[in-house]
Amino acid sequence: MILELDCGNSFIKWRVLRPDGVTPVEGGVVSSDGDLLASLSDTKKFQLEKCRLVSVRTQVETDSLVASLIDVFGVSVIRAVPAREMAGVRNGYEDYERLGLDRWLALLGGFHLASGACLVLDFGTAVTADFVAADGEHLGGFICPGMPLMRNQLRTHTRKIRYDDIAAERAHESLAPGRATVEAVERGCMLMLRGFVLTQLELARQYWGKDFVVFLTGGDANLVSGVVPDARVVPDLVFVGLAMACPLS
């Protein structure tokens, strides 16, 4: 079986594929290396042979995780690396190695699925937007705080803003003006996200008219899906690109 990992700054997203490299067996999201190893500890269930991963963590942190995977499961591990060009897509950054690997793989996956121009919107700890033209030219993108960052900044710098995740989820049931602090904060942040999305759509229309595909990915994509009803929601878009960047035969 094949283990795929998307190692972000806050969480590790994982899934296990059958030997065909296509069919998912199981997956999840964990907050630490130890939790990941525990999730994969059923060796009878997960007969791991190979692993491919993308990481935006430090080299030391990534090396430590790779060493643990090799030691515990005896897998061979291949990592995604920066590239100036791949699968018909040309990296748009002046210093191509500075483009986040998760963004690079997501836009690779988006261009592959769209077979043409696409706008890739990823809603995680940070929110990113990337534009890829029909000829595969990455035009660049934008980064702004996601819901977790906006929420935590307000909690950190405003003493009276205190509420739990359950209250936050309830607040998302409406976009009416908040009548409690949790509603005001959560709905305000959601409206900022939606405004960001609408701005990206307008820019994409200036580039390509109506001839482009919008992809939504990341844990908070559902918060803005109503703004772009024709968008394709692909939770594992990074894994689509990871399979392209790290083929395993």
PDB file of C-alpha atoms in Angstrom:
ATOM      1  CA  MET A   1       0.000   0.000   0.000  1.00  0.00           C
ATOM      2  CA  ILE A   2       1.003   3.626  -0.580  1.00  0.00           C
ATOM      3  CA  LEU A   3       1.013   6.259   2.144  1.00  0.00           C
ATOM      4  CA  GLU A   4       0.494   9.881   1.064  1.00  0.00           C
ATOM      5  CA  LEU A   5       1.239  12.788   3.396  1.00  0.00           C
ATOM      6  CA  ASP A   6       0.583  16.512   3.210  1.00  0.00           C
ATOM      7  CA  CYS A   7       2.604  17.981   6.078  1.00  0.00           C
ATOM      8  CA  GLY A   8       1.383  21.507   6.761  1.00  0.00           C
ATOM      9  CA  ASN A   9       2.366  24.014   9.405  1.00  0.00           C
ATOM     10  CA  SER A  10      -0.479  23.041  11.732  1.00  0.00           C
ATOM     11  CA  PHE A  11      -1.602  19.564  10.697  1.00  0.00           C
ATOM     12  CA  ILE A  12      -0.602  16.453   8.781  1.00  0.00           C
ATOM     13  CA  LYS A  13      -3.157  15.178   6.322  1.00  0.00           C
ATOM     14  CA  TRP A  14      -2.742  11.510   5.427  1.00  0.00           C
ATOM     15  CA  ARG A  15      -4.323   8.817   3.338  1.00  0.00           C
ATOM     16  CA  VAL A  16      -3.463   5.247   2.401  1.00  0.00           C
ATOM     17  CA  LEU A  17      -3.999   3.954  -1.145  1.00  0.00           C
ATOM     18  CA  ARG A  18      -4.301   0.419  -2.382  1.00  0.00           C
ATOM     19  CA  PRO A  19      -1.340  -0.912  -4.396  1.00  0.00           C
ATOM     20  CA  ASP A  20      -3.054   0.378  -7.571  1.00  0.00           C
ATOM     21  CA  GLY A  21      -2.083   3.873  -6.379  1.00  0.00           C
ATOM     22  CA  VAL A  22      -5.612   5.178  -6.991  1.00  0.00           C
ATOM     23  CA  THR A  23      -8.122   3.708  -4.539  1.00  0.00           C
ATOM     24  CA  PRO A  24      -8.097   5.252  -1.032  1.00  0.00           C
ATOM     25  CA  VAL A  25      -8.393   2.853   1.904  1.00  0.00           C
ATOM     26  CA  GLU A  26      -8.505   5.327   4.767  1.00  0.00           C
ATOM     27  CA  GLY A  27      -7.270   8.771   5.730  1.00  0.00           C
ATOM     28  CA  GLY A  28      -7.403  11.509   8.304  1.00  0.00           C
ATOM     29  CA  VAL A  29      -5.884  14.649   9.793  1.00  0.00           C
ATOM     30  CA  VAL A  30      -3.543  14.652  12.806  1.00  0.00           C
ATOM     31  CA  SER A  31      -1.628  17.310  14.696  1.00  0.00           C
ATOM     32  CA  SER A  32       1.676  15.533  15.368  1.00  0.00           C
ATOM     33  CA  ASP A  33       4.104  12.890  14.126  1.00  0.00           C
ATOM     34  CA  GLY A  34       3.193  10.686  17.090  1.00  0.00           C
ATOM     35  CA  ASP A  35      -0.505  10.843  16.250  1.00  0.00           C
ATOM     36  CA  LEU A  36       0.280   9.914  12.655  1.00  0.00           C
ATOM     37  CA  LEU A  37       2.307   6.870  13.675  1.00  0.00           C
ATOM     38  CA  ALA A  38      -0.467   5.823  16.041  1.00  0.00           C
ATOM     39  CA  SER A  39      -3.073   6.137  13.271  1.00  0.00           C
ATOM     40  CA  LEU A  40      -0.989   3.877  11.041  1.00  0.00           C
ATOM     41  CA  SER A  41      -0.004   1.390  13.738  1.00  0.00           C
ATOM     42  CA  ASP A  42      -2.358  -1.382  12.575  1.00  0.00           C
ATOM     43  CA  THR A  43       0.215  -3.104  10.358  1.00  0.00           C
ATOM     44  CA  LYS A  44      -2.233  -5.825   9.351  1.00  0.00           C
ATOM     45  CA  LYS A  45      -4.648  -3.215   8.066  1.00  0.00           C
ATOM     46  CA  PHE A  46      -2.035  -0.956   6.516  1.00  0.00           C
ATOM     47  CA  GLN A  47       0.656  -3.012   4.825  1.00  0.00           C
ATOM     48  CA  LEU A  48       2.695   0.012   3.841  1.00  0.00           C
ATOM     49  CA  GLU A  49       5.432  -0.340   1.254  1.00  0.00           C
ATOM     50  CA  LYS A  50       5.896   3.141  -0.174  1.00  0.00           C
ATOM     51  CA  CYS A  51       5.356   6.724   0.902  1.00  0.00           C
ATOM     52  CA  ARG A  52       5.274  10.017  -0.921  1.00  0.00           C
ATOM     53  CA  LEU A  53       4.964  13.320   0.874  1.00  0.00           C
ATOM     54  CA  VAL A  54       4.920  17.055   0.552  1.00  0.00           C
ATOM     55  CA  SER A  55       6.068  19.175   3.463  1.00  0.00           C
ATOM     56  CA  VAL A  56       6.175  22.894   4.193  1.00  0.00           C
ATOM     57  CA  ARG A  57       7.822  22.203   7.548  1.00  0.00           C
ATOM     58  CA  THR A  58      11.481  22.777   8.306  1.00  0.00           C
ATOM     59  CA  GLN A  59      14.071  20.401   6.921  1.00  0.00           C
ATOM     60  CA  VAL A  60      14.818  19.125  10.418  1.00  0.00           C
ATOM     61  CA  GLU A  61      11.151  18.406  11.165  1.00  0.00           C
ATOM     62  CA  THR A  62      10.631  16.674   7.832  1.00  0.00           C
ATOM     63  CA  ASP A  63      13.807  14.607   8.171  1.00  0.00           C
ATOM     64  CA  SER A  64      12.682  13.478  11.617  1.00  0.00           C
ATOM     65  CA  LEU A  65       9.296  12.332  10.306  1.00  0.00           C
ATOM     66  CA  VAL A  66      10.853  10.512   7.356  1.00  0.00           C
ATOM     67  CA  ALA A  67      13.307   8.732   9.669  1.00  0.00           C
ATOM     68  CA  SER A  68      10.410   7.605  11.903  1.00  0.00           C
ATOM     69  CA  LEU A  69       8.437   6.269   8.940  1.00  0.00           C
ATOM     70  CA  ILE A  70      11.412   4.297   7.685  1.00  0.00           C
ATOM     71  CA  ASP A  71      12.233   2.976  11.145  1.00  0.00           C
ATOM     72  CA  VAL A  72       8.673   1.951  12.095  1.00  0.00           C
ATOM     73  CA  PHE A  73       7.282   0.768   8.766  1.00  0.00           C
ATOM     74  CA  GLY A  74      10.346   0.128   6.607  1.00  0.00           C
ATOM     75  CA  VAL A  75       8.844   2.125   3.746  1.00  0.00           C
ATOM     76  CA  SER A  76      10.678   3.823   0.922  1.00  0.00           C
ATOM     77  CA  VAL A  77       9.969   7.558   0.990  1.00  0.00           C
ATOM     78  CA  ILE A  78       9.982  10.075  -1.847  1.00  0.00           C
ATOM     79  CA  ARG A  79       9.495  13.794  -1.258  1.00  0.00           C
ATOM     80  CA  ALA A  80       8.100  16.450  -3.568  1.00  0.00           C
ATOM     81  CA  VAL A  81      10.693  19.105  -4.455  1.00  0.00           C
ATOM     82  CA  PRO A  82      10.421  22.524  -6.115  1.00  0.00           C
ATOM     83  CA  ALA A  83      10.461  22.624  -9.900  1.00  0.00           C
ATOM     84  CA  ARG A  84      10.585  25.384 -12.480  1.00  0.00           C
ATOM     85  CA  GLU A  85       8.317  23.409 -14.800  1.00  0.00           C
ATOM     86  CA  MET A  86       6.323  20.188 -14.532  1.00  0.00           C
ATOM     87  CA  ALA A  87       3.403  18.487 -16.296  1.00  0.00           C
ATOM     88  CA  GLY A  88       2.959  21.431 -18.639  1.00  0.00           C
ATOM     89  CA  VAL A  89       2.878  24.050 -15.868  1.00  0.00           C
ATOM     90  CA  ARG A  90       5.548  26.754 -15.588  1.00  0.00           C
ATOM     91  CA  ASN A  91       6.195  28.064 -12.086  1.00  0.00           C
ATOM     92  CA  GLY A  92       5.356  31.769 -12.000  1.00  0.00           C
ATOM     93  CA  TYR A  93       7.574  32.821  -9.097  1.00  0.00           C
ATOM     94  CA  GLU A  94      10.745  34.745  -9.940  1.00  0.00           C
ATOM     95  CA  ASP A  95      12.500  32.456  -7.446  1.00  0.00           C
ATOM     96  CA  TYR A  96      10.597  29.253  -8.146  1.00  0.00           C
ATOM     97  CA  GLU A  97      11.930  27.516  -5.036  1.00  0.00           C
ATOM     98  CA  ARG A  98      10.105  30.049  -2.844  1.00  0.00           C
ATOM     99  CA  LEU A  99       6.644  28.988  -3.988  1.00  0.00           C
ATOM    100  CA  GLY A 100       5.117  26.819  -1.262  1.00  0.00           C
ATOM    101  CA  LEU A 101       5.192  23.183  -2.281  1.00  0.00           C
ATOM    102  CA  ASP A 102       1.585  22.633  -1.248  1.00  0.00           C
ATOM    103  CA  ARG A 103       0.512  25.506  -3.505  1.00  0.00           C
ATOM    104  CA  TRP A 104       2.638  24.180  -6.351  1.00  0.00           C
ATOM    105  CA  LEU A 105       1.109  20.719  -6.135  1.00  0.00           C
ATOM    106  CA  ALA A 106      -2.431  22.070  -5.838  1.00  0.00           C
ATOM    107  CA  LEU A 107      -2.093  24.155  -8.975  1.00  0.00           C
ATOM    108  CA  LEU A 108      -0.482  21.216 -10.797  1.00  0.00           C
ATOM    109  CA  GLY A 109      -3.494  19.127  -9.834  1.00  0.00           C
ATOM    110  CA  GLY A 110      -5.916  21.881 -10.815  1.00  0.00           C
ATOM    111  CA  PHE A 111      -4.391  22.393 -14.256  1.00  0.00           C
ATOM    112  CA  HIS A 112      -4.384  18.633 -14.837  1.00  0.00           C
ATOM    113  CA  LEU A 113      -8.067  18.279 -13.925  1.00  0.00           C
ATOM    114  CA  ALA A 114      -9.148  21.418 -15.791  1.00  0.00           C
ATOM    115  CA  SER A 115      -7.114  20.769 -18.941  1.00  0.00           C
ATOM    116  CA  GLY A 116      -7.011  24.527 -19.261  1.00  0.00           C
ATOM    117  CA  ALA A 117      -7.096  27.805 -17.375  1.00  0.00           C
ATOM    118  CA  CYS A 118      -7.934  27.531 -13.701  1.00  0.00           C
ATOM    119  CA  LEU A 119      -8.166  29.445 -10.450  1.00  0.00           C
ATOM    120  CA  VAL A 120      -7.120  27.386  -7.422  1.00  0.00           C
ATOM    121  CA  LEU A 121      -8.398  28.605  -4.043  1.00  0.00           C
ATOM    122  CA  ASP A 122      -7.069  26.800  -0.959  1.00  0.00           C
ATOM    123  CA  PHE A 123      -8.673  27.473   2.432  1.00  0.00           C
ATOM    124  CA  GLY A 124      -6.439  26.319   5.268  1.00  0.00           C
ATOM    125  CA  THR A 125      -4.607  28.109   8.061  1.00  0.00           C
ATOM    126  CA  ALA A 126      -3.815  30.626   5.349  1.00  0.00           C
ATOM    127  CA  VAL A 127      -5.888  31.199   2.217  1.00  0.00           C
ATOM    128  CA  THR A 128      -4.142  31.110  -1.141  1.00  0.00           C
ATOM    129  CA  ALA A 129      -5.233  31.885  -4.681  1.00  0.00           C
ATOM    130  CA  ASP A 130      -3.283  30.835  -7.774  1.00  0.00           C
ATOM    131  CA  PHE A 131      -3.950  31.567 -11.434  1.00  0.00           C
ATOM    132  CA  VAL A 132      -2.860  29.185 -14.194  1.00  0.00           C
ATOM    133  CA  ALA A 133      -3.445  30.158 -17.835  1.00  0.00           C
ATOM    134  CA  ALA A 134      -4.569  27.748 -20.550  1.00  0.00           C
ATOM    135  CA  ASP A 135      -0.984  27.409 -21.803  1.00  0.00           C
ATOM    136  CA  GLY A 136       0.215  26.318 -18.349  1.00  0.00           C
ATOM    137  CA  GLU A 137       1.738  29.650 -17.334  1.00  0.00           C
ATOM    138  CA  HIS A 138       1.362  30.217 -13.596  1.00  0.00           C
ATOM    139  CA  LEU A 139       0.534  33.914 -13.355  1.00  0.00           C
ATOM    140  CA  GLY A 140       1.167  34.092  -9.616  1.00  0.00           C
ATOM    141  CA  GLY A 141      -1.231  34.366  -6.722  1.00  0.00           C
ATOM    142  CA  PHE A 142      -2.234  35.823  -3.384  1.00  0.00           C
ATOM    143  CA  ILE A 143      -1.973  34.809   0.273  1.00  0.00           C
ATOM    144  CA  CYS A 144      -4.104  36.078   3.139  1.00  0.00           C
ATOM    145  CA  PRO A 145      -5.028  34.857   6.633  1.00  0.00           C
ATOM    146  CA  GLY A 146      -7.519  32.020   6.799  1.00  0.00           C
ATOM    147  CA  MET A 147     -10.285  31.594   9.362  1.00  0.00           C
ATOM    148  CA  PRO A 148      -7.978  30.081  12.028  1.00  0.00           C
ATOM    149  CA  LEU A 149      -5.513  32.971  11.790  1.00  0.00           C
ATOM    150  CA  MET A 150      -8.156  35.701  11.738  1.00  0.00           C
ATOM    151  CA  ARG A 151     -10.021  34.131  14.652  1.00  0.00           C
ATOM    152  CA  ASN A 152      -6.861  33.611  16.727  1.00  0.00           C
ATOM    153  CA  GLN A 153      -5.621  37.147  16.136  1.00  0.00           C
ATOM    154  CA  LEU A 154      -8.875  38.555  17.468  1.00  0.00           C
ATOM    155  CA  ARG A 155      -8.840  36.178  20.424  1.00  0.00           C
ATOM    156  CA  THR A 156      -5.222  37.038  21.201  1.00  0.00           C
ATOM    157  CA  HIS A 157      -5.464  40.814  20.942  1.00  0.00           C
ATOM    158  CA  THR A 158      -9.000  41.399  22.245  1.00  0.00           C
ATOM    159  CA  ARG A 159      -9.455  40.265  25.844  1.00  0.00           C
ATOM    160  CA  LYS A 160     -13.232  39.954  25.790  1.00  0.00           C
ATOM    161  CA  ILE A 161     -13.377  37.676  22.745  1.00  0.00           C
ATOM    162  CA  ARG A 162     -13.600  34.203  24.219  1.00  0.00           C
ATOM    163  CA  TYR A 163     -15.652  31.320  22.818  1.00  0.00           C
ATOM    164  CA  ASP A 164     -15.243  27.667  21.941  1.00  0.00           C
ATOM    165  CA  ASP A 165     -15.314  25.801  18.621  1.00  0.00           C
ATOM    166  CA  ILE A 166     -18.893  24.604  19.099  1.00  0.00           C
ATOM    167  CA  ALA A 167     -20.113  28.180  19.459  1.00  0.00           C
ATOM    168  CA  ALA A 168     -18.102  29.133  16.371  1.00  0.00           C
ATOM    169  CA  GLU A 169     -19.728  26.391  14.319  1.00  0.00           C
ATOM    170  CA  ARG A 170     -23.203  27.469  15.395  1.00  0.00           C
ATOM    171  CA  ALA A 171     -22.413  31.034  14.358  1.00  0.00           C
ATOM    172  CA  HIS A 172     -21.845  29.856  10.780  1.00  0.00           C
ATOM    173  CA  GLU A 173     -25.508  28.950  10.365  1.00  0.00           C
ATOM    174  CA  SER A 174     -26.325  32.508   9.287  1.00  0.00           C
ATOM    175  CA  LEU A 175     -24.688  35.654   7.925  1.00  0.00           C
ATOM    176  CA  ALA A 176     -27.080  38.049   9.665  1.00  0.00           C
ATOM    177  CA  PRO A 177     -25.407  40.777  11.734  1.00  0.00           C
ATOM    178  CA  GLY A 178     -24.143  39.193  14.934  1.00  0.00           C
ATOM    179  CA  ARG A 179     -26.068  39.674  18.159  1.00  0.00           C
ATOM    180  CA  ALA A 180     -23.288  38.095  20.217  1.00  0.00           C
ATOM    181  CA  THR A 181     -19.506  38.453  20.003  1.00  0.00           C
ATOM    182  CA  VAL A 182     -18.975  34.961  18.611  1.00  0.00           C
ATOM    183  CA  GLU A 183     -21.485  35.655  15.831  1.00  0.00           C
ATOM    184  CA  ALA A 184     -19.955  39.029  15.025  1.00  0.00           C
ATOM    185  CA  VAL A 185     -16.439  37.629  14.821  1.00  0.00           C
ATOM    186  CA  GLU A 186     -17.184  34.423  12.916  1.00  0.00           C
ATOM    187  CA  ARG A 187     -19.554  36.029  10.435  1.00  0.00           C
ATOM    188  CA  GLY A 188     -17.258  38.993   9.930  1.00  0.00           C
ATOM    189  CA  CYS A 189     -14.364  36.679   9.131  1.00  0.00           C
ATOM    190  CA  MET A 190     -16.550  34.647   6.773  1.00  0.00           C
ATOM    191  CA  LEU A 191     -17.585  37.778   4.915  1.00  0.00           C
ATOM    192  CA  MET A 192     -13.928  38.752   4.546  1.00  0.00           C
ATOM    193  CA  LEU A 193     -13.209  35.325   3.049  1.00  0.00           C
ATOM    194  CA  ARG A 194     -16.131  35.633   0.666  1.00  0.00           C
ATOM    195  CA  GLY A 195     -15.017  39.108  -0.372  1.00  0.00           C
ATOM    196  CA  PHE A 196     -11.550  37.719  -1.110  1.00  0.00           C
ATOM    197  CA  VAL A 197     -13.089  34.984  -3.286  1.00  0.00           C
ATOM    198  CA  LEU A 198     -15.228  37.435  -5.253  1.00  0.00           C
ATOM    199  CA  THR A 199     -12.165  39.585  -5.928  1.00  0.00           C
ATOM    200  CA  GLN A 200     -10.253  36.574  -7.267  1.00  0.00           C
ATOM    201  CA  LEU A 201     -13.164  35.626  -9.527  1.00  0.00           C
ATOM    202  CA  GLU A 202     -13.315  39.132 -10.953  1.00  0.00           C
ATOM    203  CA  LEU A 203      -9.590  39.075 -11.696  1.00  0.00           C
ATOM    204  CA  ALA A 204      -9.885  35.653 -13.356  1.00  0.00           C
ATOM    205  CA  ARG A 205     -12.703  36.967 -15.551  1.00  0.00           C
ATOM    206  CA  GLN A 206     -10.505  39.868 -16.607  1.00  0.00           C
ATOM    207  CA  TYR A 207      -7.876  37.352 -17.723  1.00  0.00           C
ATOM    208  CA  TRP A 208     -10.027  34.661 -19.326  1.00  0.00           C
ATOM    209  CA  GLY A 209     -13.647  35.751 -19.558  1.00  0.00           C
ATOM    210  CA  LYS A 210     -15.759  32.731 -18.666  1.00  0.00           C
ATOM    211  CA  ASP A 211     -13.279  30.146 -19.929  1.00  0.00           C
ATOM    212  CA  PHE A 212     -11.729  28.895 -16.700  1.00  0.00           C
ATOM    213  CA  VAL A 213     -12.388  26.378 -13.918  1.00  0.00           C
ATOM    214  CA  VAL A 214     -12.463  27.278 -10.222  1.00  0.00           C
ATOM    215  CA  PHE A 215     -11.195  24.746  -7.699  1.00  0.00           C
ATOM    216  CA  LEU A 216     -11.887  24.969  -3.978  1.00  0.00           C
ATOM    217  CA  THR A 217      -9.771  22.927  -1.598  1.00  0.00           C
ATOM    218  CA  GLY A 218      -8.678  22.992   2.043  1.00  0.00           C
ATOM    219  CA  GLY A 219     -10.529  22.443   5.291  1.00  0.00           C
ATOM    220  CA  ASP A 220     -12.659  25.611   5.158  1.00  0.00           C
ATOM    221  CA  ALA A 221     -13.647  25.420   1.484  1.00  0.00           C
ATOM    222  CA  ASN A 222     -17.243  24.724   2.506  1.00  0.00           C
ATOM    223  CA  LEU A 223     -17.483  28.210   4.045  1.00  0.00           C
ATOM    224  CA  VAL A 224     -17.286  29.855   0.609  1.00  0.00           C
ATOM    225  CA  SER A 225     -18.707  27.201  -1.700  1.00  0.00           C
ATOM    226  CA  GLY A 226     -22.011  29.090  -1.888  1.00  0.00           C
ATOM    227  CA  VAL A 227     -20.237  32.083  -3.432  1.00  0.00           C
ATOM    228  CA  VAL A 228     -18.988  29.960  -6.341  1.00  0.00           C
ATOM    229  CA  PRO A 229     -21.733  27.426  -7.062  1.00  0.00           C
ATOM    230  CA  ASP A 230     -20.035  26.211 -10.242  1.00  0.00           C
ATOM    231  CA  ALA A 231     -16.687  25.576  -8.534  1.00  0.00           C
ATOM    232  CA  ARG A 232     -15.243  22.094  -8.234  1.00  0.00           C
ATOM    233  CA  VAL A 233     -14.631  21.183  -4.602  1.00  0.00           C
ATOM    234  CA  VAL A 234     -11.637  18.835  -4.499  1.00  0.00           C
ATOM    235  CA  PRO A 235     -10.537  18.234  -0.884  1.00  0.00           C
ATOM    236  CA  ASP A 236      -7.468  16.195  -1.960  1.00  0.00           C
ATOM    237  CA  LEU A 237      -6.218  18.483  -4.720  1.00  0.00           C
ATOM    238  CA  VAL A 238      -2.716  18.555  -3.224  1.00  0.00           C
ATOM    239  CA  PHE A 239      -2.628  14.753  -3.401  1.00  0.00           C
ATOM    240  CA  VAL A 240      -3.541  14.920  -7.109  1.00  0.00           C
ATOM    241  CA  GLY A 241      -0.456  17.032  -7.694  1.00  0.00           C
ATOM    242  CA  LEU A 242       1.649  14.909  -5.337  1.00  0.00           C
ATOM    243  CA  ALA A 243       0.985  11.804  -7.426  1.00  0.00           C
ATOM    244  CA  MET A 244       2.128  13.727 -10.514  1.00  0.00           C
ATOM    245  CA  ALA A 245       5.285  15.035  -8.847  1.00  0.00           C
ATOM    246  CA  CYS A 246       6.185  11.733  -7.145  1.00  0.00           C
ATOM    247  CA  PRO A 247       5.042   8.841  -9.343  1.00  0.00           C
ATOM    248  CA  LEU A 248       5.422   5.420  -7.749  1.00  0.00           C
ATOM    249  CA  SER A 249       5.540   2.371 -10.017  1.00  0.00           C
TER     250      SER A 249
END
